[in-house]
GROMACS .gro file of C-alpha atoms in nm:
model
  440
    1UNK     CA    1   1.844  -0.912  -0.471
    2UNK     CA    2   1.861  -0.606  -0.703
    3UNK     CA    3   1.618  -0.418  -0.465
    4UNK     CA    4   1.803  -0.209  -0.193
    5UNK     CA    5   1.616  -0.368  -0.005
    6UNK     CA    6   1.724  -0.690  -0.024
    7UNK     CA    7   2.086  -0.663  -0.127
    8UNK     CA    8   2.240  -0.501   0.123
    9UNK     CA    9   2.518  -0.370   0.004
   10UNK     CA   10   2.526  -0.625  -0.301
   11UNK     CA   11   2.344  -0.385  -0.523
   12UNK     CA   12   2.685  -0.302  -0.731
   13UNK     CA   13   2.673  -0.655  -0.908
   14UNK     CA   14   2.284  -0.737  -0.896
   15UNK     CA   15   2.243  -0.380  -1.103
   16UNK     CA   16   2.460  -0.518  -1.364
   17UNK     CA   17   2.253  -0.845  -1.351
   18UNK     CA   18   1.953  -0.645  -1.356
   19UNK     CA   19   2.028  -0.412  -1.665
   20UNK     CA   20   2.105  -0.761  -1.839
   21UNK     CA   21   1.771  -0.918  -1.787
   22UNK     CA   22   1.624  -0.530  -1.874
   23UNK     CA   23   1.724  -0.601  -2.229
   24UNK     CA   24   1.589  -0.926  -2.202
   25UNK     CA   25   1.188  -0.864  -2.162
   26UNK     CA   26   1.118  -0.695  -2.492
   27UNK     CA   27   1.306  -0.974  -2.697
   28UNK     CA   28   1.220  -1.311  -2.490
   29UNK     CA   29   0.847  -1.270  -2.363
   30UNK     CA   30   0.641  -1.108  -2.708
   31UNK     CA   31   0.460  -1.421  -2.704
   32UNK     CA   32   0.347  -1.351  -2.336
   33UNK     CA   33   0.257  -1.001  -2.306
   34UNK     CA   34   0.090  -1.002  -1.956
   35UNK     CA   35   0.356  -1.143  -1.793
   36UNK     CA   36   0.630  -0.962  -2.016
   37UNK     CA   37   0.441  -0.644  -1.868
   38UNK     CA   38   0.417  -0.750  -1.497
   39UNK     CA   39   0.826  -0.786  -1.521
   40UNK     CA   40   0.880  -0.466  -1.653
   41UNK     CA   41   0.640  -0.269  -1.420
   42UNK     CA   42   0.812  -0.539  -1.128
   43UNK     CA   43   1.181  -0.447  -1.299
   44UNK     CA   44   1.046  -0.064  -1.321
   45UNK     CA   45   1.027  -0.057  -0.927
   46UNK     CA   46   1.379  -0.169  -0.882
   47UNK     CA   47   1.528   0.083  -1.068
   48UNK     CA   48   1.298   0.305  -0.920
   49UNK     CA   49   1.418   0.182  -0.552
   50UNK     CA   50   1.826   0.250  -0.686
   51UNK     CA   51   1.721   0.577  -0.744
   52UNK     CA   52   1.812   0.470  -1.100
   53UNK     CA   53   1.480   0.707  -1.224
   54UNK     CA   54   1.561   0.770  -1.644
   55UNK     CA   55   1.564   0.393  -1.654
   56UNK     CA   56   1.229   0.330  -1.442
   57UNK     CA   57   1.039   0.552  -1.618
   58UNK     CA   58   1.048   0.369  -1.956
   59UNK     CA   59   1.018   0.040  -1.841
   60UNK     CA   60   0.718   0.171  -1.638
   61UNK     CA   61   0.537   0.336  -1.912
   62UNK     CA   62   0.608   0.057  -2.128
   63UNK     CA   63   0.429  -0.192  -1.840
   64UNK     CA   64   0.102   0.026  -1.872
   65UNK     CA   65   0.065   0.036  -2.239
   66UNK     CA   66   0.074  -0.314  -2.275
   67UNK     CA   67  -0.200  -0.377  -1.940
   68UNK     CA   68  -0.373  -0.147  -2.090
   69UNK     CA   69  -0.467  -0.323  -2.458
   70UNK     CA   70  -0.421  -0.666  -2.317
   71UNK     CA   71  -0.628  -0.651  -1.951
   72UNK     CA   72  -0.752  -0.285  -1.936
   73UNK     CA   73  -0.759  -0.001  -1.752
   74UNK     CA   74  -0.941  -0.122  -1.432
   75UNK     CA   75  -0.744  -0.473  -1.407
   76UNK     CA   76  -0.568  -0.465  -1.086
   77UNK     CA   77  -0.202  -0.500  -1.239
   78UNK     CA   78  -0.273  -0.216  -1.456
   79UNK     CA   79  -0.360  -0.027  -1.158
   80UNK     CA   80  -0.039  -0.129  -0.998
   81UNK     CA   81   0.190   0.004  -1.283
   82UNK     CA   82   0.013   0.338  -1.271
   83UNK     CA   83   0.060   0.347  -0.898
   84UNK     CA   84   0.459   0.299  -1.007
   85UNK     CA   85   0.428   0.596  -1.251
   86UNK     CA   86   0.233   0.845  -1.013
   87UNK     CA   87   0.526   0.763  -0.736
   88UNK     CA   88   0.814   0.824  -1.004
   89UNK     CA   89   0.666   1.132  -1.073
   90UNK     CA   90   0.633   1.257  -0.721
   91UNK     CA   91   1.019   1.095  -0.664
   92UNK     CA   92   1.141   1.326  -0.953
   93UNK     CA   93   1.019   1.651  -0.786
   94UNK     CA   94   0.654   1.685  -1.069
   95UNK     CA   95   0.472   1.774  -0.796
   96UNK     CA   96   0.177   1.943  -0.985
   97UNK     CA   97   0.170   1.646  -1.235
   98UNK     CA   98   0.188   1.353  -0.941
   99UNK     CA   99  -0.096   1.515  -0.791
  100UNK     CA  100  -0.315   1.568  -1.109
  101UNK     CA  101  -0.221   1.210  -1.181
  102UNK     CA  102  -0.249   1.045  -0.840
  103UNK     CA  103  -0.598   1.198  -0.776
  104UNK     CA  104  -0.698   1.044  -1.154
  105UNK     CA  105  -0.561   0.702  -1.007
  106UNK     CA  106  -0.725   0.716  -0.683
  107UNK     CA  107  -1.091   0.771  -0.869
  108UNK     CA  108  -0.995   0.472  -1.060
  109UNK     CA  109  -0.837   0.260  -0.807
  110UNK     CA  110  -1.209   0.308  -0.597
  111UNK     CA  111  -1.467   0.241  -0.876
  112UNK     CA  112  -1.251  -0.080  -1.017
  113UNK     CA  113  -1.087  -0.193  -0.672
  114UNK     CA  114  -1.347  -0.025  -0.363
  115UNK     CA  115  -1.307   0.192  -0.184
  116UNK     CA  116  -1.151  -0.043   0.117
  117UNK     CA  117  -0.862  -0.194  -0.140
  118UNK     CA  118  -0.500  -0.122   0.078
  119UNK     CA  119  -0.327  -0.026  -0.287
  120UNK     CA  120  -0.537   0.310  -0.233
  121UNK     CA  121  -0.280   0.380   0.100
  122UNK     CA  122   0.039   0.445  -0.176
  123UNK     CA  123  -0.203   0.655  -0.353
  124UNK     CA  124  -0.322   0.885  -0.095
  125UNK     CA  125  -0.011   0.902   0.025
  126UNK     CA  126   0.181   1.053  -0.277
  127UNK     CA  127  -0.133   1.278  -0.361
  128UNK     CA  128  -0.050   1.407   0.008
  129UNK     CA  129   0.329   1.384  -0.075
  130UNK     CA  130   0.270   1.624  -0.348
  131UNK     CA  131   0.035   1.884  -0.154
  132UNK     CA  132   0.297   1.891   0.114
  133UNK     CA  133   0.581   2.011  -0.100
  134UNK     CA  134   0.353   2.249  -0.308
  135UNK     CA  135   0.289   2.393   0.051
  136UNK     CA  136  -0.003   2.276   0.141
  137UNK     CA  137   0.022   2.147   0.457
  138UNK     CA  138  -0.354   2.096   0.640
  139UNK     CA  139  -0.424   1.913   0.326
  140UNK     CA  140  -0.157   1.684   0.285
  141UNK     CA  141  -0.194   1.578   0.646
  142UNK     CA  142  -0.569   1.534   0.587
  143UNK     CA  143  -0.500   1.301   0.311
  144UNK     CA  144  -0.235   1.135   0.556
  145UNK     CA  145  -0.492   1.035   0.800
  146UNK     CA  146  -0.726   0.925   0.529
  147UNK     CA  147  -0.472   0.743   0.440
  148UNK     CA  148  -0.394   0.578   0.811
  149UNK     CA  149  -0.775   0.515   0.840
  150UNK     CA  150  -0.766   0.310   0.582
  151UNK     CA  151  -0.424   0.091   0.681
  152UNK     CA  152  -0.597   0.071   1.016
  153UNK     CA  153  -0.891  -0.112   0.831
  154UNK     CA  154  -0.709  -0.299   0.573
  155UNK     CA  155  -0.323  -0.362   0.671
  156UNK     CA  156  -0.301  -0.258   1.047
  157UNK     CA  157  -0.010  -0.030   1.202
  158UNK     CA  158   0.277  -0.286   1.156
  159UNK     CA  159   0.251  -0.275   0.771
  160UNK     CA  160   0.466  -0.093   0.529
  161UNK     CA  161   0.248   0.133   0.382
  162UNK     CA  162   0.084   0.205   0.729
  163UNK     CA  163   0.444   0.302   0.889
  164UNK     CA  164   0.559   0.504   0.582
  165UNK     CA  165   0.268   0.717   0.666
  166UNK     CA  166   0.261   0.751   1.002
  167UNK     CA  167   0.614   0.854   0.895
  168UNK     CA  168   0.473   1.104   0.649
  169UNK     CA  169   0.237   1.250   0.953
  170UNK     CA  170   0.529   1.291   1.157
  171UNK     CA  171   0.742   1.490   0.905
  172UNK     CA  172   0.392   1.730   0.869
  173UNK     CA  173   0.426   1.810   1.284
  174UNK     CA  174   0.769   1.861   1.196
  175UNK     CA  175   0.718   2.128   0.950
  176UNK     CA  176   0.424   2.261   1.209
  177UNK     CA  177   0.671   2.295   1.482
  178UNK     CA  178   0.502   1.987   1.644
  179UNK     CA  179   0.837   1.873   1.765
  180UNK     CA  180   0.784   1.640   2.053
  181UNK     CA  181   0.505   1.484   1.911
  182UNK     CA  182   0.716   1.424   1.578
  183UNK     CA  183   1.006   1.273   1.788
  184UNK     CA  184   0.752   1.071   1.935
  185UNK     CA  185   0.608   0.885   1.652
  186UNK     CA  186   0.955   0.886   1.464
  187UNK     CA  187   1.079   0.636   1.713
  188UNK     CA  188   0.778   0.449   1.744
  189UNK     CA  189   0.800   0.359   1.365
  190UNK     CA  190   1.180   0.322   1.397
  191UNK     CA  191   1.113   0.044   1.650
  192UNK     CA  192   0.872  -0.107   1.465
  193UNK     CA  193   1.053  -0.091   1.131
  194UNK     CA  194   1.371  -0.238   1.319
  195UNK     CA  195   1.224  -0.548   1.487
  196UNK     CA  196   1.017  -0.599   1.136
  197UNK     CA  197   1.256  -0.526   0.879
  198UNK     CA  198   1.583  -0.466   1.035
  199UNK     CA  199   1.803  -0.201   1.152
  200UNK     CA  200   1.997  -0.153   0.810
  201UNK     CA  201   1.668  -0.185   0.583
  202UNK     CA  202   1.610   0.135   0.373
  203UNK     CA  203   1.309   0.231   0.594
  204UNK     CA  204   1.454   0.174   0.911
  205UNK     CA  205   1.718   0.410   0.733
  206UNK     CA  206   1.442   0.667   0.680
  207UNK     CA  207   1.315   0.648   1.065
  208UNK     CA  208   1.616   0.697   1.170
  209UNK     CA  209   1.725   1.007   1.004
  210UNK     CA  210   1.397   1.159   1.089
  211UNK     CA  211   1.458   1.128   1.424
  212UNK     CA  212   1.775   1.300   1.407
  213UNK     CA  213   1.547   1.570   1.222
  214UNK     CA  214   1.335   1.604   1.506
  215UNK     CA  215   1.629   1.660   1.718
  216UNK     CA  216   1.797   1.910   1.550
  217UNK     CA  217   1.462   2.131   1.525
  218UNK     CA  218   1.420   2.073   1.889
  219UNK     CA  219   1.798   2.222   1.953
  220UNK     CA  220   1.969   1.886   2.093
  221UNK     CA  221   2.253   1.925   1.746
  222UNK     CA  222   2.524   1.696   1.897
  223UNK     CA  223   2.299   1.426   1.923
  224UNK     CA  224   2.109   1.486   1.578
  225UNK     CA  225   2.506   1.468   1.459
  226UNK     CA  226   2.573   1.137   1.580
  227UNK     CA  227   2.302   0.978   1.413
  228UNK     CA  228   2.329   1.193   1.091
  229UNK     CA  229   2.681   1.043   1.080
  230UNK     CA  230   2.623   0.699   1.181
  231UNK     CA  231   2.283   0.738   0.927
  232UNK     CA  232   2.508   0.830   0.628
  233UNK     CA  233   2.813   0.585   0.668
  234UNK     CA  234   2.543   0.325   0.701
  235UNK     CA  235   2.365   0.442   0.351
  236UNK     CA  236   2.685   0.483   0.168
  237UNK     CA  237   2.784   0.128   0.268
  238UNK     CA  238   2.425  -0.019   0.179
  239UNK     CA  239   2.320   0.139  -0.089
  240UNK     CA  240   2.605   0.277  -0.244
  241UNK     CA  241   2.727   0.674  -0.247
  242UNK     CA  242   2.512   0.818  -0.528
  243UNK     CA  243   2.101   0.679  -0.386
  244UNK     CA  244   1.874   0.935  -0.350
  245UNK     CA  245   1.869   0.827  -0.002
  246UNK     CA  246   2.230   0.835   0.054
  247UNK     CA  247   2.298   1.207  -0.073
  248UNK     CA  248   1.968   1.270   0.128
  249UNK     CA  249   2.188   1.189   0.435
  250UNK     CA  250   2.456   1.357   0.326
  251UNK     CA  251   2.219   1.681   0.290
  252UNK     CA  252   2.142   1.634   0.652
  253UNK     CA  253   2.510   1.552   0.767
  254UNK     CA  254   2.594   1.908   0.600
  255UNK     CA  255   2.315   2.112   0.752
  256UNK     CA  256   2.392   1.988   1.145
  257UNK     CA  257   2.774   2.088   1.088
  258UNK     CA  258   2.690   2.471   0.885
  259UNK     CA  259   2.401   2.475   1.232
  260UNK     CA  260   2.758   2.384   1.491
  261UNK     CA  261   2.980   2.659   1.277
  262UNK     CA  262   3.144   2.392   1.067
  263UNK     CA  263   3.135   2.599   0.741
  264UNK     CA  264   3.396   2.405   0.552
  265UNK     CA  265   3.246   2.055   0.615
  266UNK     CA  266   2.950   2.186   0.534
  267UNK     CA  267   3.035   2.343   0.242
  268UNK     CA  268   3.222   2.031   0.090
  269UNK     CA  269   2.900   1.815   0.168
  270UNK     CA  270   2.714   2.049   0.024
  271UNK     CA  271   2.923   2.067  -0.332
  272UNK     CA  272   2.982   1.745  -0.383
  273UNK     CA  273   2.559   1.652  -0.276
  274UNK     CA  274   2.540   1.989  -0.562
  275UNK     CA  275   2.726   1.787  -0.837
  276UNK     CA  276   2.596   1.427  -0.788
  277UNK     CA  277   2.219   1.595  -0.816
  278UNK     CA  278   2.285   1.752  -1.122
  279UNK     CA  279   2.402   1.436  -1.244
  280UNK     CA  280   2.083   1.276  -1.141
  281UNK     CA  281   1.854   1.483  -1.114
  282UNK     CA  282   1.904   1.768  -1.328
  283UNK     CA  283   1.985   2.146  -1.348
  284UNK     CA  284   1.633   2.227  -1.192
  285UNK     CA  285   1.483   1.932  -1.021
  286UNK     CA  286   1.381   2.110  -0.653
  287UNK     CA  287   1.605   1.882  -0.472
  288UNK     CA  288   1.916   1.996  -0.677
  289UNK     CA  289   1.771   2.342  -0.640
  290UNK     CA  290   1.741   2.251  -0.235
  291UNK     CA  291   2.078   2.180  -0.241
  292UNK     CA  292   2.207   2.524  -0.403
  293UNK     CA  293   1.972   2.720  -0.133
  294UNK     CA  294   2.164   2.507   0.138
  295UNK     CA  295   2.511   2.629  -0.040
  296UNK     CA  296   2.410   2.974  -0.060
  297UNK     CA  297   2.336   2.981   0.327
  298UNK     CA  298   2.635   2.844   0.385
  299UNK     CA  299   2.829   3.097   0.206
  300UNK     CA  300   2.618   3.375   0.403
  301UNK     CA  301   2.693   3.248   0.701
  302UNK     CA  302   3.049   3.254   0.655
  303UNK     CA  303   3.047   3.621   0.517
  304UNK     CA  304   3.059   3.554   0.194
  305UNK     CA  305   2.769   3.736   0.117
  306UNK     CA  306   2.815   3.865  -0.284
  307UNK     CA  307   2.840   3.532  -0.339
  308UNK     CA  308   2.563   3.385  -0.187
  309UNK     CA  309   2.398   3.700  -0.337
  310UNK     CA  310   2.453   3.578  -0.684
  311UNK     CA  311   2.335   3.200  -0.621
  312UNK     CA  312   2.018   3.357  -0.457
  313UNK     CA  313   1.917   3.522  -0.771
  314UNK     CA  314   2.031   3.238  -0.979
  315UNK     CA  315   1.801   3.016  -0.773
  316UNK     CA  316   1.502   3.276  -0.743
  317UNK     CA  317   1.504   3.299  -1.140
  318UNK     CA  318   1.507   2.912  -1.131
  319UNK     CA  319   1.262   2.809  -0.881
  320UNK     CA  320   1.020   3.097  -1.053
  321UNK     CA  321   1.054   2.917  -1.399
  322UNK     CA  322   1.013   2.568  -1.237
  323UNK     CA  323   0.750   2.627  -0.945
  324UNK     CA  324   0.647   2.949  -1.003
  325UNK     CA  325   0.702   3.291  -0.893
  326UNK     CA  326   0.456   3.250  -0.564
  327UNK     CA  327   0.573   2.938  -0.451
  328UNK     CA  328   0.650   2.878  -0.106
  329UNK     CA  329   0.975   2.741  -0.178
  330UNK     CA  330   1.048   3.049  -0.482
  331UNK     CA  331   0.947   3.329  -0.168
  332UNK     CA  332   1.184   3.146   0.032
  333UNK     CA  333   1.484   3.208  -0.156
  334UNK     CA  334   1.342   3.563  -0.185
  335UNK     CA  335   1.406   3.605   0.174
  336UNK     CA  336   1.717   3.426   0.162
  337UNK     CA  337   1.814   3.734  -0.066
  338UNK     CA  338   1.692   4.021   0.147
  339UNK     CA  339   1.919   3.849   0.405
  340UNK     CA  340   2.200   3.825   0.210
  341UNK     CA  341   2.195   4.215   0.098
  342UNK     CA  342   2.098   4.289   0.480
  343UNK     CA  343   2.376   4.160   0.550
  344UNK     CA  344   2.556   4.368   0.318
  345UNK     CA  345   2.479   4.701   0.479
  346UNK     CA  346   2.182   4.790   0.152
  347UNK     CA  347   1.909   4.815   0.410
  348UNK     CA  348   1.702   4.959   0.172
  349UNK     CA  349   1.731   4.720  -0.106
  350UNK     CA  350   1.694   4.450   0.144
  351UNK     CA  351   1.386   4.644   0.307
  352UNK     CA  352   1.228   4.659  -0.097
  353UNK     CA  353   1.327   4.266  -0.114
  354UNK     CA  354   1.164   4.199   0.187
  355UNK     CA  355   0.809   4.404   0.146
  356UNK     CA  356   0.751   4.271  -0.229
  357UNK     CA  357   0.809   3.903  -0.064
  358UNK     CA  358   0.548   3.995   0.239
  359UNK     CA  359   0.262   4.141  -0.008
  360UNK     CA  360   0.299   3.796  -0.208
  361UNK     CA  361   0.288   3.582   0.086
  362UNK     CA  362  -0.005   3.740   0.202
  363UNK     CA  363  -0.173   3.633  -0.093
  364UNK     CA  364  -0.081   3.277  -0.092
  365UNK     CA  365  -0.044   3.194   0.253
  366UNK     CA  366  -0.280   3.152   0.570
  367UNK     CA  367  -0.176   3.460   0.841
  368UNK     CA  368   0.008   3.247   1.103
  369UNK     CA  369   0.188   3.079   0.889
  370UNK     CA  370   0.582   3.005   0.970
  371UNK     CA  371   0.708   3.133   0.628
  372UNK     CA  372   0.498   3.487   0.659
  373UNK     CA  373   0.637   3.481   1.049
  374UNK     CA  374   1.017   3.469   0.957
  375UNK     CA  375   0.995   3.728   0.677
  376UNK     CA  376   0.820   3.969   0.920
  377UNK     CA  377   1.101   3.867   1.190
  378UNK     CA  378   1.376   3.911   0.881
  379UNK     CA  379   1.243   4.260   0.813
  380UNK     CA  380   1.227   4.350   1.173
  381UNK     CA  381   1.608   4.264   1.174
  382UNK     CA  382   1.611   4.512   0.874
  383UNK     CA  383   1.448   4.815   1.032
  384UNK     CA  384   1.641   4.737   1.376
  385UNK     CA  385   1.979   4.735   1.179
  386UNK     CA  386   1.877   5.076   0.981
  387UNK     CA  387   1.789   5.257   1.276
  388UNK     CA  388   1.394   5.220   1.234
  389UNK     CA  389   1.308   5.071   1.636
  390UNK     CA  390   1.007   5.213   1.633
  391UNK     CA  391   0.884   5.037   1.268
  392UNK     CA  392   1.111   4.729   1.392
  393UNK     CA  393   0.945   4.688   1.736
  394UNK     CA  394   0.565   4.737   1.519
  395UNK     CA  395   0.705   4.446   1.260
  396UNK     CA  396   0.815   4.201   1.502
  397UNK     CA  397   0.475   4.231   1.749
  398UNK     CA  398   0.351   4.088   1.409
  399UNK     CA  399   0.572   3.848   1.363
  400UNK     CA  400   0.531   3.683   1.721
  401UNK     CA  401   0.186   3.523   1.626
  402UNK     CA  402   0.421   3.312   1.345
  403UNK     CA  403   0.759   3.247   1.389
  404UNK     CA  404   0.889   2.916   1.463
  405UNK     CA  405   1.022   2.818   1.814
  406UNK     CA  406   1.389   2.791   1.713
  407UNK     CA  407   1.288   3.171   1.631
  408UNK     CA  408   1.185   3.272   1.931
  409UNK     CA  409   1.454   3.140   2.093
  410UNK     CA  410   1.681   3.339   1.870
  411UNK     CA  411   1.487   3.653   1.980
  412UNK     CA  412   1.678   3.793   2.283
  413UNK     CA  413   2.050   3.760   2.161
  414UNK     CA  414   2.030   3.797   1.787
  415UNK     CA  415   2.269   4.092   1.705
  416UNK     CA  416   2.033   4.237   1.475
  417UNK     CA  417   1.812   4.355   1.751
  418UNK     CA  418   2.073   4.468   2.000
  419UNK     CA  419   1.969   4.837   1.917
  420UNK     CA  420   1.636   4.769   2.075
  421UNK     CA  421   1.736   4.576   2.411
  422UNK     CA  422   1.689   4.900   2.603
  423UNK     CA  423   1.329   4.931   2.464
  424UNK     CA  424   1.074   4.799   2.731
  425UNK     CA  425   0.860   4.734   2.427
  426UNK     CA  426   1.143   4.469   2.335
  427UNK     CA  427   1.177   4.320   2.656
  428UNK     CA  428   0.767   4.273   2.674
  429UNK     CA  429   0.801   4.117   2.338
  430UNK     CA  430   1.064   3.826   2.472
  431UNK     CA  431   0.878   3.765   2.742
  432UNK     CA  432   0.605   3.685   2.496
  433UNK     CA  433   0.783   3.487   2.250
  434UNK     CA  434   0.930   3.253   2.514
  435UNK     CA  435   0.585   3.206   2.647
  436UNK     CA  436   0.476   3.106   2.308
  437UNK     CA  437   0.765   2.875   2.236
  438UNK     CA  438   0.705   2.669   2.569
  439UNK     CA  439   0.304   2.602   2.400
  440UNK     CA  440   0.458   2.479   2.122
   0.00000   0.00000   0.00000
């Protein structure tokens, strides 16, 4: 009953029961370390699923030493706990670590297990997990279908782990601007999930958030509101205000209203989701850091642009320390930034902001990728604004072979282009994005 899973909303008391019988393991099962070790990787989970993670981690660590000197390495539960560990890790935003970690596991899990044991799904899946978020999308969803594969062998398509990754594959055509397609297979898992599980189980939660995600990238924002709200009440209700899951929803709640112009919900959803992730999370844990990038857009939006200035650099220095200074998430916020002094009327600053981003994403990333496509588009903007049409028009025929759909839609009213409507260059260009955005 302590797992969200189960409760229901009753996960208040059974986490007080829970943290009782925590204390309990160590002192009432040395004479039985195997089991005393199954019950604290089992117990580890649970406070894993609460999105209670500083106590899982312990309790899972603990589990593994002792399957370790009293079954081994290779025994199946041993296996299991280290599956726990790999998952807190990618949970907790270690993305580099979970992968080294995961990959270690799944060699392991294959020589001890097979290679046709189902606890190797979990494992692809957060190695995948882990390449997606370090930005490395063909890979993760390579992994993904290895991962499917093998739940179509093992499992089929109505178990858990099969459905959380055909979950995971939609979210990758998501971020590839796969829209209808994502939609698609969001509500076939949220069908599945419901008639299975439930429609307030966690995962049914999931499926149906997602498919308010693939509504709001395909432009349909009142109705990706009316489940993000009816997601989110639900959440707070089952799982309680503070799950990872719950703020998740309230992330999502914040970003449809800043999309409809409702700066000051958005803003309040997005300082109180601020403060409860530093509480959990930490200072620098990327969602925390997620949540300050969503902040700083908001103020941006609503004019407040020194401000948003100012939590763009904080956030650049941060995300540098923590994920580097290439990372796709670090050269993000570096556009963010050009934006924000764009914005400003310091074209040139924002032009330098913008061409030191471009040379280091055309390093890291492949040349039609969406990233490298809006900072082209951003700088385009720049040139536009500054008077440059001729450099702007050049800059955005380069950007048309990457930028998202939502993008291209933007194209032909965005105010920072209005200086080039008169251009027949720019008119040839729109006629070209729209084509594009109707193959996508």
């Amino acid at each position: 009953v302590s797992d969200p899973s189960e409760a229901r909303g009753n996960s208040i008391t059974a986490r007080e029961i829970l943290d009782k019988a925590a204390g309990q393991i160590d002192r009432d099962l040395a004479e039985d370390p195997a089991l005393q070790a199954r019950l604290l990787s089992q117990m580890g989970e649970v406070y894993r699923n609460l999105g209670l993670y500083a106590k899982a981690e312990p309790m899972v660590e603990r589990a593994i030493e002792i399957d370790r000197r009293v079954l081994g390495e290779r025994d199946p539960e041993t296996l299991r706990a280290m599956l726990g560990r790999v998952t807190l890790m990618a949970q907790t935003g270690r993305y580099p670590e979970a992968e080294k970690a995961s990959r270690e596991l799944l060699d392991l899990q294959t020589r001890a297990l097979g290679p046709d044991d189902p606890i190797r799904i979990r494992t692809f899946n957060n190695i995948a997990i882990a390449c997606w978020y370090q930005g490395r999308l063909p890979e993760a969803r390579a992994l993904y279908e290895q991962a499917l594969d093998l739940a179509r062998r093992t499992v089929g398509t109505r178990h858990p782990d099969a459905l959380g990754t055909m979950n995971n594959l939609a979210l990758v055509d998501l971020d590839e601007e796969r829209i209808g397609e994502a939609e698609h297979l969001f509500r076939e898992v949220y069908e599945v999930r419901k008639e299975v599980s439930g429609a307030d189980h966690p995962d049914t939660l999931k499926s149906q958030v997602n498919i308010g995600l693939a509504l709001q990238h395909g432009g349909r924002l009142d109705e990706a509101e009316a489940i993000y709200r009816d997601n989110y009440d639900a959440r707070r209700r089952i799982l309680g205000p503070e799950h990872p899951d719950t703020l998740m929803s309230m992330g999502t709640l914040a970003s449809i209203n800043q999309e409809l112009g409702r700066l000051k919900e958005a803003e309040e959803l997005q300082r109180a989701l601020l403060d409860a992730r530093r509480r959990s999370l930490g200072e620098d844990n990327p969602d925390t850091l997620r949540t300050m990038n969503d902040l700083a857009n908001t103020f941006d939006i609503g004019g407040r642009h020194r401000e948003a200035e100012a939590l763009y650099r904080d956030l650049i220095a941060r995300r540098a320390r923590v994920l580097g200074p290439e990372a796709e998430e670090t050269l993000s916020a570096h556009l963010d930034l050009a934006e924000a002094l764009r914005n400003q009327g310091r074209y040139r600053e924002a032009r330098d902001e913008a061409a030191s981003t471009l040379a280091a994403m055309r390093r890291v990333l492949e040349p039609g990728d969406s990233l490298l496509g809006e900072a082209l588009y951003g700088l385009a903007c720049t040139e536009a604004l500054d008077g440059r049409r001729d450099r702007a028009i050049e800059v955005l025929a380069e950007a048309l072979g990457a930028i998202p759909a939502p993008t291209a839609r933007r194209l032909p009213t965005d105010p920072a282009l209005q200086s080039l409507h008169a251009d027949a260059r720019f008119a040839a260009l729109v006629t070209r994005a729209a084509e594009a955005a109707k193959g996508r």
